[in-house]
Amino acid sequence: MKKLLIILTAALVPALSGNALAALNIQSWSLDNGARIVFVENHTLPMLDLSIQFDAGSRRDPAGKSGLAGLTDSMLTRGIAAGNDAQAEPAMTEAQILDGFADIAAQRGGGADADAGGLSLRTLSAAAERDKAVQLLASLLARPSFPDALLKRDQARIAAAIRESETKPEAIAAKAFSAAIYGSHPYGQTASVASVTAITRDDLVAFHRQHYVANRAVIAMIGDVTREQADRIARQLTDRLPQGAALPPMPQVASVMDPREQRIANPASQSHILIGMPALQRGDPDYFALTVGNYILGGGGFVSRLTDEVREKRALSYSVYSRFDPMAQAGPFQIGLQTKQEQTDQALKVVRDTLADFLRDGPTRAELKAAKDNLVGGFSLRIDNNRKILANLAMIAYYGLPLDYLNTWTENVEKVSIAQIRTAFQRKIAPAQLSTVIVGEASARQ
């Protein structure tokens, strides 16, 4: 056991290896049951990292049950029902599941975001440990017992966390911002105490049955196994999952909302400000132009325009940023900062003026070169260990990006021109459609 833990700990240390920097040979195929696999064979360490994702994110939460996707995903690990098939596996409790992974020095993860939900696994690649770890993960996916007592426990924990977040200005701002830019779209819905406590065990069972299905499974793997072994692992993970019927189409993200400035009173000493709108879908051809441009605008930290104008020249905020969050549907463009309450309007004007100037003129040649140098120079840090590569593989597979996405990333960055940045920003960002949320003013006004 001690030896296994030493190997696992060593594997967690990032290593900038030649394999990480070389072109990744991503293999991709589908199983007869519809599951899709992306795989990178890497024998540098005796480890296997994998994830399995489903169209089971919070955008699939039913009305009045926001939080169901996340609760279902976390409850997968609370118990395994006894098998009723030929394998007739015994039931397992939460403690037995934890011990099962610990005994073979395996690590299980998971979670649900807006688009997807699923589980991940890190295990030694030796057959004895690997097979046990994969079998246990497969049982979690296929036969969760959703014990009612642990459901109530988890609901109480989540409700307590929500109540606490309702006292924090940054959380209040984030919730109001999502509602402001997405309205009634599922991306704009967030879990509340009422919605979480309304969830029943039957809701978990139904959500699992509908969404955790073989034909919508997306499996990413990297590590010390062969293509043939990876195929067997994918089959083991999905063979006992049902086939799912087609899901109803998601509503479209509104291209034009009712943008407004919303001010929410809060006793915080500073105003927490968020500005933005829905903007970027995964796979959009403007992605690289927006990535480079946003580095210049507000994504490059201390070298960004927003930092220069808001912090360095006027000392209005310690930190200010901008970012794009691409999603299955138009994800948000967001500018965020904190400032003293009495400086709120001045900071807002500087941010808006800086954005307007950037939309009109784009970056300078010097800014463009500096951004490209930083993005290209830092790219190796995005794939310098298996866990980071796995996250990228899962993204590529889930959103249907080209298999050479990582291999051509720096090349695509290098190709971006000033004109492309200016055109892409003007296409995606409309100042008149930006919503603004301010939390922390002594008195609120709409």
Tab-separated table of C-alpha atoms in Angstrom:
chain	number	residue	atom	x	y	z
A	1	MET	CA	0.000	0.000	0.000
A	2	LYS	CA	2.797	2.431	0.906
A	3	LYS	CA	4.471	1.783	-2.445
A	4	LEU	CA	1.213	2.476	-4.290
A	5	LEU	CA	0.776	5.797	-2.486
A	6	ILE	CA	4.347	6.844	-3.265
A	7	ILE	CA	3.803	6.173	-6.981
A	8	LEU	CA	0.492	8.017	-6.977
A	9	THR	CA	1.948	11.030	-5.172
A	10	ALA	CA	4.826	11.210	-7.623
A	11	ALA	CA	2.378	11.151	-10.512
A	12	LEU	CA	0.646	14.249	-9.156
A	13	VAL	CA	3.771	16.378	-9.575
A	14	PRO	CA	3.669	18.247	-12.895
A	15	ALA	CA	6.493	17.192	-15.180
A	16	LEU	CA	7.285	19.145	-18.304
A	17	SER	CA	8.190	16.095	-20.313
A	18	GLY	CA	8.990	15.713	-23.966
A	19	ASN	CA	5.746	13.795	-24.367
A	20	ALA	CA	3.753	16.764	-23.106
A	21	LEU	CA	5.404	19.114	-25.579
A	22	ALA	CA	5.292	16.778	-28.553
A	23	ALA	CA	2.266	16.547	-30.811
A	24	LEU	CA	-0.448	14.553	-29.087
A	25	ASN	CA	-1.662	11.523	-30.996
A	26	ILE	CA	-5.344	11.591	-30.073
A	27	GLN	CA	-7.209	8.478	-31.122
A	28	SER	CA	-10.988	8.563	-31.388
A	29	TRP	CA	-13.669	5.943	-31.956
A	30	SER	CA	-17.205	4.964	-30.978
A	31	LEU	CA	-18.607	1.792	-29.457
A	32	ASP	CA	-21.601	-0.092	-30.780
A	33	ASN	CA	-23.669	1.314	-27.918
A	34	GLY	CA	-22.956	4.884	-29.057
A	35	ALA	CA	-20.339	5.842	-26.461
A	36	ARG	CA	-17.579	8.071	-27.852
A	37	ILE	CA	-13.936	7.731	-26.812
A	38	VAL	CA	-10.848	9.903	-27.160
A	39	PHE	CA	-7.568	8.386	-26.031
A	40	VAL	CA	-3.894	9.288	-25.748
A	41	GLU	CA	-1.456	6.455	-25.108
A	42	ASN	CA	1.279	7.591	-22.720
A	43	HIS	CA	3.582	5.138	-20.949
A	44	THR	CA	5.691	7.761	-19.157
A	45	LEU	CA	4.066	6.935	-15.807
A	46	PRO	CA	2.322	3.730	-14.648
A	47	MET	CA	-0.981	5.624	-14.390
A	48	LEU	CA	-4.321	5.872	-16.127
A	49	ASP	CA	-6.493	8.993	-16.008
A	50	LEU	CA	-10.009	8.891	-17.409
A	51	SER	CA	-13.275	10.775	-17.308
A	52	ILE	CA	-16.778	9.924	-18.464
A	53	GLN	CA	-19.240	12.722	-19.141
A	54	PHE	CA	-22.893	12.945	-20.088
A	55	ASP	CA	-25.295	15.655	-21.210
A	56	ALA	CA	-26.303	15.907	-17.562
A	57	GLY	CA	-25.394	19.437	-16.540
A	58	SER	CA	-27.539	21.967	-14.741
A	59	ARG	CA	-29.117	23.166	-17.997
A	60	ARG	CA	-31.067	19.889	-17.833
A	61	ASP	CA	-32.530	20.655	-14.403
A	62	PRO	CA	-36.345	20.531	-14.525
A	63	ALA	CA	-38.368	23.586	-13.536
A	64	GLY	CA	-38.407	24.108	-9.794
A	65	LYS	CA	-35.641	21.565	-9.218
A	66	SER	CA	-32.486	23.614	-9.874
A	67	GLY	CA	-29.581	21.733	-8.330
A	68	LEU	CA	-30.814	18.295	-9.410
A	69	ALA	CA	-27.953	17.696	-11.861
A	70	GLY	CA	-25.277	18.470	-9.297
A	71	LEU	CA	-27.007	16.512	-6.546
A	72	THR	CA	-27.459	13.479	-8.797
A	73	ASP	CA	-23.796	13.529	-9.755
A	74	SER	CA	-22.582	13.744	-6.153
A	75	MET	CA	-25.052	11.090	-4.991
A	76	LEU	CA	-23.616	8.566	-7.474
A	77	THR	CA	-20.901	7.877	-4.904
A	78	ARG	CA	-23.146	7.506	-1.848
A	79	GLY	CA	-24.035	3.856	-2.391
A	80	ILE	CA	-24.247	0.991	-4.888
A	81	ALA	CA	-27.322	-1.195	-5.163
A	82	ALA	CA	-26.961	-4.967	-5.233
A	83	GLY	CA	-26.613	-6.374	-8.734
A	84	ASN	CA	-29.564	-8.230	-10.201
A	85	ASP	CA	-27.750	-9.486	-13.284
A	86	ALA	CA	-25.455	-12.421	-13.874
A	87	GLN	CA	-22.671	-10.713	-11.943
A	88	ALA	CA	-24.873	-10.389	-8.833
A	89	GLU	CA	-22.503	-7.932	-7.189
A	90	PRO	CA	-23.205	-7.050	-3.551
A	91	ALA	CA	-24.473	-3.684	-2.407
A	92	MET	CA	-21.920	-1.186	-1.125
A	93	THR	CA	-22.208	1.682	1.334
A	94	GLU	CA	-20.546	5.071	0.976
A	95	ALA	CA	-17.799	4.030	3.412
A	96	GLN	CA	-17.165	0.794	1.519
A	97	ILE	CA	-16.887	2.715	-1.760
A	98	LEU	CA	-14.350	5.113	-0.258
A	99	ASP	CA	-12.368	2.191	1.176
A	100	GLY	CA	-12.545	0.389	-2.161
A	101	PHE	CA	-10.793	3.216	-3.967
A	102	ALA	CA	-8.356	3.877	-1.113
A	103	ASP	CA	-7.271	0.238	-0.908
A	104	ILE	CA	-5.938	0.386	-4.465
A	105	ALA	CA	-4.631	3.979	-4.193
A	106	ALA	CA	-7.154	5.194	-6.774
A	107	GLN	CA	-8.733	8.634	-6.805
A	108	ARG	CA	-12.296	9.239	-7.884
A	109	GLY	CA	-13.577	12.682	-8.871
A	110	GLY	CA	-16.491	14.191	-10.663
A	111	GLY	CA	-18.983	16.996	-10.771
A	112	ALA	CA	-21.586	18.728	-12.882
A	113	ASP	CA	-21.321	22.111	-14.558
A	114	ALA	CA	-23.883	23.874	-16.727
A	115	ASP	CA	-23.389	21.533	-19.706
A	116	ALA	CA	-22.170	18.164	-18.426
A	117	GLY	CA	-22.033	15.818	-15.482
A	118	GLY	CA	-19.925	12.747	-14.854
A	119	LEU	CA	-17.100	11.070	-12.983
A	120	SER	CA	-13.325	10.822	-13.279
A	121	LEU	CA	-10.737	8.306	-12.150
A	122	ARG	CA	-6.989	8.213	-11.549
A	123	THR	CA	-5.548	4.764	-10.990
A	124	LEU	CA	-2.372	2.783	-11.294
A	125	SER	CA	-2.194	1.080	-14.677
A	126	ALA	CA	-1.212	-2.346	-13.351
A	127	ALA	CA	-4.017	-4.739	-14.274
A	128	ALA	CA	-4.949	-5.725	-10.709
A	129	GLU	CA	-5.460	-2.161	-9.453
A	130	ARG	CA	-6.775	-0.769	-12.737
A	131	ASP	CA	-9.434	-3.440	-13.206
A	132	LYS	CA	-10.741	-3.026	-9.652
A	133	ALA	CA	-10.878	0.749	-9.988
A	134	VAL	CA	-12.674	0.667	-13.340
A	135	GLN	CA	-15.125	-1.970	-12.107
A	136	LEU	CA	-15.964	0.134	-9.068
A	137	LEU	CA	-16.461	3.252	-11.189
A	138	ALA	CA	-18.676	1.294	-13.596
A	139	SER	CA	-20.837	0.163	-10.676
A	140	LEU	CA	-21.208	3.736	-9.442
A	141	LEU	CA	-22.473	4.746	-12.873
A	142	ALA	CA	-24.792	1.802	-13.443
A	143	ARG	CA	-26.201	0.982	-10.004
A	144	PRO	CA	-26.301	4.017	-7.697
A	145	SER	CA	-28.581	3.327	-4.744
A	146	PHE	CA	-29.290	6.974	-3.871
A	147	PRO	CA	-29.871	6.252	-0.161
A	148	ASP	CA	-32.572	8.560	1.156
A	149	ALA	CA	-30.804	9.269	4.451
A	150	LEU	CA	-27.682	10.490	2.660
A	151	LEU	CA	-29.806	12.498	0.227
A	152	LYS	CA	-31.260	14.404	3.172
A	153	ARG	CA	-27.761	14.903	4.577
A	154	ASP	CA	-26.447	16.274	1.288
A	155	GLN	CA	-29.491	18.501	0.816
A	156	ALA	CA	-28.915	19.996	4.276
A	157	ARG	CA	-25.256	20.673	3.443
A	158	ILE	CA	-26.111	22.310	0.128
A	159	ALA	CA	-28.882	24.385	1.678
A	160	ALA	CA	-26.471	25.615	4.363
A	161	ALA	CA	-23.905	26.525	1.693
A	162	ILE	CA	-26.554	28.424	-0.288
A	163	ARG	CA	-27.644	30.359	2.799
A	164	GLU	CA	-24.038	31.290	3.488
A	165	SER	CA	-23.488	32.367	-0.125
A	166	GLU	CA	-26.479	34.684	0.136
A	167	THR	CA	-24.471	36.775	2.601
A	168	LYS	CA	-21.482	37.163	0.258
A	169	PRO	CA	-21.567	40.057	-2.224
A	170	GLU	CA	-19.548	38.168	-4.861
A	171	ALA	CA	-22.046	35.279	-4.816
A	172	ILE	CA	-25.021	37.641	-4.868
A	173	ALA	CA	-23.508	39.400	-7.886
A	174	ALA	CA	-22.817	36.152	-9.745
A	175	LYS	CA	-26.394	34.916	-9.260
A	176	ALA	CA	-27.926	38.225	-10.311
A	177	PHE	CA	-25.591	38.438	-13.308
A	178	SER	CA	-26.603	34.990	-14.607
A	179	ALA	CA	-30.270	35.898	-14.285
A	180	ALA	CA	-29.695	39.253	-15.972
A	181	ILE	CA	-27.954	37.928	-19.096
A	182	TYR	CA	-29.856	34.646	-19.516
A	183	GLY	CA	-33.320	35.386	-18.161
A	184	SER	CA	-35.499	32.282	-18.215
A	185	HIS	CA	-32.947	30.204	-20.149
A	186	PRO	CA	-31.608	27.257	-18.088
A	187	TYR	CA	-28.156	28.908	-17.982
A	188	GLY	CA	-29.747	31.661	-15.900
A	189	GLN	CA	-31.215	29.359	-13.256
A	190	THR	CA	-29.327	28.761	-10.027
A	191	ALA	CA	-30.036	26.454	-7.119
A	192	SER	CA	-31.921	27.858	-4.160
A	193	VAL	CA	-32.746	26.405	-0.771
A	194	ALA	CA	-36.315	25.825	-1.963
A	195	SER	CA	-35.317	24.108	-5.222
A	196	VAL	CA	-32.744	21.825	-3.568
A	197	THR	CA	-34.993	20.776	-0.693
A	198	ALA	CA	-37.792	20.040	-3.186
A	199	ILE	CA	-35.717	17.286	-4.829
A	200	THR	CA	-36.745	13.732	-3.987
A	201	ARG	CA	-35.043	10.385	-4.414
A	202	ASP	CA	-37.429	9.668	-7.299
A	203	ASP	CA	-36.102	12.797	-9.031
A	204	LEU	CA	-32.545	11.459	-8.746
A	205	VAL	CA	-33.541	8.074	-10.125
A	206	ALA	CA	-35.397	9.629	-13.052
A	207	PHE	CA	-32.601	12.086	-13.885
A	208	HIS	CA	-30.016	9.312	-13.758
A	209	ARG	CA	-32.112	7.018	-15.941
A	210	GLN	CA	-32.678	9.738	-18.539
A	211	HIS	CA	-29.195	11.232	-18.749
A	212	TYR	CA	-26.572	8.690	-17.656
A	213	VAL	CA	-26.947	6.558	-20.771
A	214	ALA	CA	-24.472	4.705	-22.959
A	215	ASN	CA	-25.300	6.423	-26.238
A	216	ARG	CA	-24.502	9.854	-24.776
A	217	ALA	CA	-21.378	8.840	-22.839
A	218	VAL	CA	-18.181	10.706	-23.731
A	219	ILE	CA	-15.030	9.023	-22.404
A	220	ALA	CA	-11.578	10.597	-22.342
A	221	MET	CA	-8.481	8.581	-21.388
A	222	ILE	CA	-4.751	9.148	-21.170
A	223	GLY	CA	-2.157	6.859	-19.713
A	224	ASP	CA	-0.285	3.621	-19.589
A	225	VAL	CA	-2.674	1.384	-21.527
A	226	THR	CA	-2.946	0.263	-25.137
A	227	ARG	CA	-5.720	1.097	-27.582
A	228	GLU	CA	-7.164	-2.388	-27.080
A	229	GLN	CA	-7.133	-2.012	-23.311
A	230	ALA	CA	-8.721	1.423	-23.573
A	231	ASP	CA	-11.515	-0.040	-25.677
A	232	ARG	CA	-12.179	-2.750	-23.085
A	233	ILE	CA	-12.235	-0.152	-20.314
A	234	ALA	CA	-14.748	1.975	-22.247
A	235	ARG	CA	-16.970	-1.074	-22.738
A	236	GLN	CA	-16.704	-1.971	-19.072
A	237	LEU	CA	-17.804	1.529	-18.110
A	238	THR	CA	-20.820	1.620	-20.421
A	239	ASP	CA	-22.007	-1.962	-21.041
A	240	ARG	CA	-24.478	-1.842	-18.147
A	241	LEU	CA	-25.824	1.616	-18.969
A	242	PRO	CA	-29.159	1.844	-20.792
A	243	GLN	CA	-29.799	3.444	-24.145
A	244	GLY	CA	-31.377	6.859	-23.857
A	245	ALA	CA	-34.097	8.469	-25.938
A	246	ALA	CA	-33.352	11.736	-27.707
A	247	LEU	CA	-33.373	14.700	-25.345
A	248	PRO	CA	-35.620	17.681	-26.043
A	249	PRO	CA	-33.742	20.541	-27.703
A	250	MET	CA	-32.557	23.291	-25.418
A	251	PRO	CA	-34.165	26.717	-25.830
A	252	GLN	CA	-32.055	29.225	-27.694
A	253	VAL	CA	-30.107	31.816	-25.763
A	254	ALA	CA	-31.803	35.122	-26.480
A	255	SER	CA	-29.663	37.216	-28.812
A	256	VAL	CA	-31.098	40.419	-27.347
A	257	MET	CA	-32.093	40.558	-23.699
A	258	ASP	CA	-33.356	43.565	-21.760
A	259	PRO	CA	-29.994	44.951	-20.640
A	260	ARG	CA	-30.069	47.141	-17.597
A	261	GLU	CA	-28.005	48.332	-14.696
A	262	GLN	CA	-29.041	46.582	-11.504
A	263	ARG	CA	-27.831	47.927	-8.145
A	264	ILE	CA	-28.239	45.733	-5.079
A	265	ALA	CA	-27.734	47.134	-1.597
A	266	ASN	CA	-25.192	45.310	0.571
A	267	PRO	CA	-23.167	46.356	3.630
A	268	ALA	CA	-19.886	45.389	1.951
A	269	SER	CA	-17.227	48.100	1.989
A	270	GLN	CA	-16.727	47.738	-1.751
A	271	SER	CA	-18.994	47.526	-4.753
A	272	HIS	CA	-18.782	44.225	-6.636
A	273	ILE	CA	-19.363	44.878	-10.324
A	274	LEU	CA	-20.090	42.453	-13.176
A	275	ILE	CA	-20.718	43.553	-16.770
A	276	GLY	CA	-21.421	41.272	-19.729
A	277	MET	CA	-23.670	39.364	-22.085
A	278	PRO	CA	-23.956	35.927	-23.738
A	279	ALA	CA	-21.265	35.764	-26.405
A	280	LEU	CA	-19.339	32.604	-27.244
A	281	GLN	CA	-20.236	29.027	-28.119
A	282	ARG	CA	-17.675	26.204	-28.156
A	283	GLY	CA	-16.297	25.659	-31.645
A	284	ASP	CA	-17.009	29.227	-32.779
A	285	PRO	CA	-14.544	30.269	-35.524
A	286	ASP	CA	-13.970	33.551	-33.641
A	287	TYR	CA	-12.543	31.699	-30.622
A	288	PHE	CA	-8.865	32.363	-31.240
A	289	ALA	CA	-9.338	35.997	-32.210
A	290	LEU	CA	-11.385	36.530	-29.052
A	291	THR	CA	-8.842	34.650	-26.928
A	292	VAL	CA	-5.949	36.801	-28.113
A	293	GLY	CA	-8.001	39.978	-27.990
A	294	ASN	CA	-9.301	39.278	-24.512
A	295	TYR	CA	-5.761	38.705	-23.249
A	296	ILE	CA	-5.062	42.279	-24.303
A	297	LEU	CA	-8.334	43.713	-22.999
A	298	GLY	CA	-8.524	42.127	-19.559
A	299	GLY	CA	-7.342	38.532	-19.540
A	300	GLY	CA	-3.614	39.179	-19.296
A	301	GLY	CA	-3.522	40.337	-15.691
A	302	PHE	CA	-1.161	43.238	-15.085
A	303	VAL	CA	-0.426	43.673	-18.808
A	304	SER	CA	-4.069	44.162	-19.827
A	305	ARG	CA	-5.683	47.439	-20.832
A	306	LEU	CA	-8.337	47.274	-18.144
A	307	THR	CA	-5.704	46.834	-15.444
A	308	ASP	CA	-3.705	49.719	-16.857
A	309	GLU	CA	-6.675	52.079	-17.054
A	310	VAL	CA	-8.568	51.075	-13.912
A	311	ARG	CA	-5.783	50.111	-11.512
A	312	GLU	CA	-2.477	51.572	-12.631
A	313	LYS	CA	-3.592	54.987	-13.859
A	314	ARG	CA	-6.484	55.654	-11.456
A	315	ALA	CA	-6.160	53.203	-8.520
A	316	LEU	CA	-9.866	52.434	-8.730
A	317	SER	CA	-9.530	48.689	-8.151
A	318	TYR	CA	-6.914	46.220	-7.024
A	319	SER	CA	-8.017	43.733	-9.660
A	320	VAL	CA	-10.082	43.928	-12.836
A	321	TYR	CA	-10.517	41.266	-15.503
A	322	SER	CA	-12.421	40.247	-18.594
A	323	ARG	CA	-13.057	36.761	-19.893
A	324	PHE	CA	-15.050	34.596	-22.286
A	325	ASP	CA	-16.512	31.310	-21.041
A	326	PRO	CA	-17.468	29.285	-24.139
A	327	MET	CA	-20.211	26.717	-23.562
A	328	ALA	CA	-22.493	24.401	-25.542
A	329	GLN	CA	-24.640	27.452	-26.168
A	330	ALA	CA	-23.490	31.059	-26.020
A	331	GLY	CA	-21.437	31.354	-22.856
A	332	PRO	CA	-20.857	34.688	-21.147
A	333	PHE	CA	-18.459	37.502	-21.816
A	334	GLN	CA	-17.792	39.041	-18.422
A	335	ILE	CA	-15.906	41.978	-16.957
A	336	GLY	CA	-15.480	41.963	-13.193
A	337	LEU	CA	-13.988	44.265	-10.576
A	338	GLN	CA	-14.376	45.577	-7.041
A	339	THR	CA	-14.078	49.223	-6.081
A	340	LYS	CA	-14.863	51.556	-3.194
A	341	GLN	CA	-18.541	52.410	-3.105
A	342	GLU	CA	-17.920	56.103	-3.633
A	343	GLN	CA	-15.855	55.299	-6.762
A	344	THR	CA	-18.449	53.019	-8.363
A	345	ASP	CA	-19.658	55.372	-11.084
A	346	GLN	CA	-16.152	56.550	-11.942
A	347	ALA	CA	-14.901	52.948	-12.251
A	348	LEU	CA	-17.878	52.005	-14.409
A	349	LYS	CA	-17.197	54.892	-16.774
A	350	VAL	CA	-13.529	53.953	-17.141
A	351	VAL	CA	-14.379	50.303	-17.829
A	352	ARG	CA	-17.025	51.180	-20.398
A	353	ASP	CA	-14.806	53.731	-22.117
A	354	THR	CA	-11.905	51.255	-22.258
A	355	LEU	CA	-14.135	48.587	-23.777
A	356	ALA	CA	-15.604	51.054	-26.292
A	357	ASP	CA	-12.126	52.119	-27.390
A	358	PHE	CA	-11.075	48.503	-27.816
A	359	LEU	CA	-14.187	47.633	-29.811
A	360	ARG	CA	-13.606	50.592	-32.100
A	361	ASP	CA	-9.855	50.333	-32.668
A	362	GLY	CA	-8.728	46.864	-31.598
A	363	PRO	CA	-5.231	46.315	-30.207
A	364	THR	CA	-1.979	47.925	-31.248
A	365	ARG	CA	0.728	45.928	-33.016
A	366	ALA	CA	2.828	45.954	-29.835
A	367	GLU	CA	-0.080	44.640	-27.766
A	368	LEU	CA	-0.789	41.929	-30.320
A	369	LYS	CA	2.815	40.723	-30.361
A	370	ALA	CA	3.064	40.712	-26.561
A	371	ALA	CA	-0.203	38.773	-26.244
A	372	LYS	CA	0.854	36.152	-28.770
A	373	ASP	CA	4.258	35.752	-27.136
A	374	ASN	CA	2.658	35.191	-23.732
A	375	LEU	CA	-0.067	32.840	-24.938
A	376	VAL	CA	2.252	30.752	-27.110
A	377	GLY	CA	5.016	30.745	-24.502
A	378	GLY	CA	2.634	29.632	-21.769
A	379	PHE	CA	0.817	26.999	-23.780
A	380	SER	CA	3.049	24.143	-22.593
A	381	LEU	CA	1.768	24.745	-19.049
A	382	ARG	CA	-1.725	23.820	-20.253
A	383	ILE	CA	-0.613	20.269	-21.090
A	384	ASP	CA	2.330	19.590	-18.807
A	385	ASN	CA	0.755	16.672	-16.950
A	386	ASN	CA	-1.809	13.983	-17.603
A	387	ARG	CA	-4.571	15.603	-15.600
A	388	LYS	CA	-4.402	18.790	-17.648
A	389	ILE	CA	-4.294	16.801	-20.860
A	390	LEU	CA	-7.310	14.775	-19.689
A	391	ALA	CA	-9.301	17.956	-19.067
A	392	ASN	CA	-8.479	19.127	-22.598
A	393	LEU	CA	-9.329	15.730	-24.081
A	394	ALA	CA	-12.682	15.718	-22.313
A	395	MET	CA	-13.441	19.208	-23.650
A	396	ILE	CA	-12.453	18.219	-27.184
A	397	ALA	CA	-14.608	15.104	-27.085
A	398	TYR	CA	-17.646	16.582	-25.371
A	399	TYR	CA	-17.894	19.669	-27.566
A	400	GLY	CA	-16.842	17.942	-30.788
A	401	LEU	CA	-13.707	20.020	-31.387
A	402	PRO	CA	-11.128	18.905	-33.994
A	403	LEU	CA	-8.758	16.189	-32.797
A	404	ASP	CA	-5.789	18.400	-33.714
A	405	TYR	CA	-7.132	21.228	-31.531
A	406	LEU	CA	-4.177	21.099	-29.108
A	407	ASN	CA	-1.577	20.434	-31.790
A	408	THR	CA	-2.658	23.504	-33.775
A	409	TRP	CA	-3.495	25.786	-30.830
A	410	THR	CA	-0.333	27.906	-30.946
A	411	GLU	CA	-0.453	28.029	-34.750
A	412	ASN	CA	-4.010	29.374	-34.603
A	413	VAL	CA	-2.974	31.978	-32.047
A	414	GLU	CA	-0.084	33.094	-34.237
A	415	LYS	CA	-2.429	33.594	-37.204
A	416	VAL	CA	-4.668	36.121	-35.433
A	417	SER	CA	-4.556	39.647	-36.854
A	418	ILE	CA	-5.635	43.017	-35.503
A	419	ALA	CA	-8.460	43.121	-38.035
A	420	GLN	CA	-9.709	39.699	-36.955
A	421	ILE	CA	-9.749	40.741	-33.298
A	422	ARG	CA	-11.610	43.943	-34.042
A	423	THR	CA	-14.157	42.161	-36.245
A	424	ALA	CA	-14.670	39.295	-33.790
A	425	PHE	CA	-15.238	41.627	-30.834
A	426	GLN	CA	-17.622	43.792	-32.803
A	427	ARG	CA	-19.507	40.666	-33.861
A	428	LYS	CA	-19.823	39.249	-30.335
A	429	ILE	CA	-19.956	42.291	-28.015
A	430	ALA	CA	-22.639	44.959	-28.330
A	431	PRO	CA	-22.293	47.726	-25.697
A	432	ALA	CA	-26.021	48.457	-25.826
A	433	GLN	CA	-26.764	44.848	-24.876
A	434	LEU	CA	-24.421	44.606	-21.898
A	435	SER	CA	-26.030	44.043	-18.509
A	436	THR	CA	-24.442	45.471	-15.365
A	437	VAL	CA	-24.839	44.201	-11.806
A	438	ILE	CA	-23.485	46.186	-8.860
A	439	VAL	CA	-23.643	44.743	-5.342
A	440	GLY	CA	-22.539	46.802	-2.371
A	441	GLU	CA	-24.025	50.241	-2.715
A	442	ALA	CA	-25.534	51.697	0.422
A	443	SER	CA	-28.879	52.027	-1.319
A	444	ALA	CA	-30.143	50.058	-4.281
A	445	ARG	CA	-31.687	51.510	-7.393
A	446	GLN	CA	-32.875	49.790	-10.554
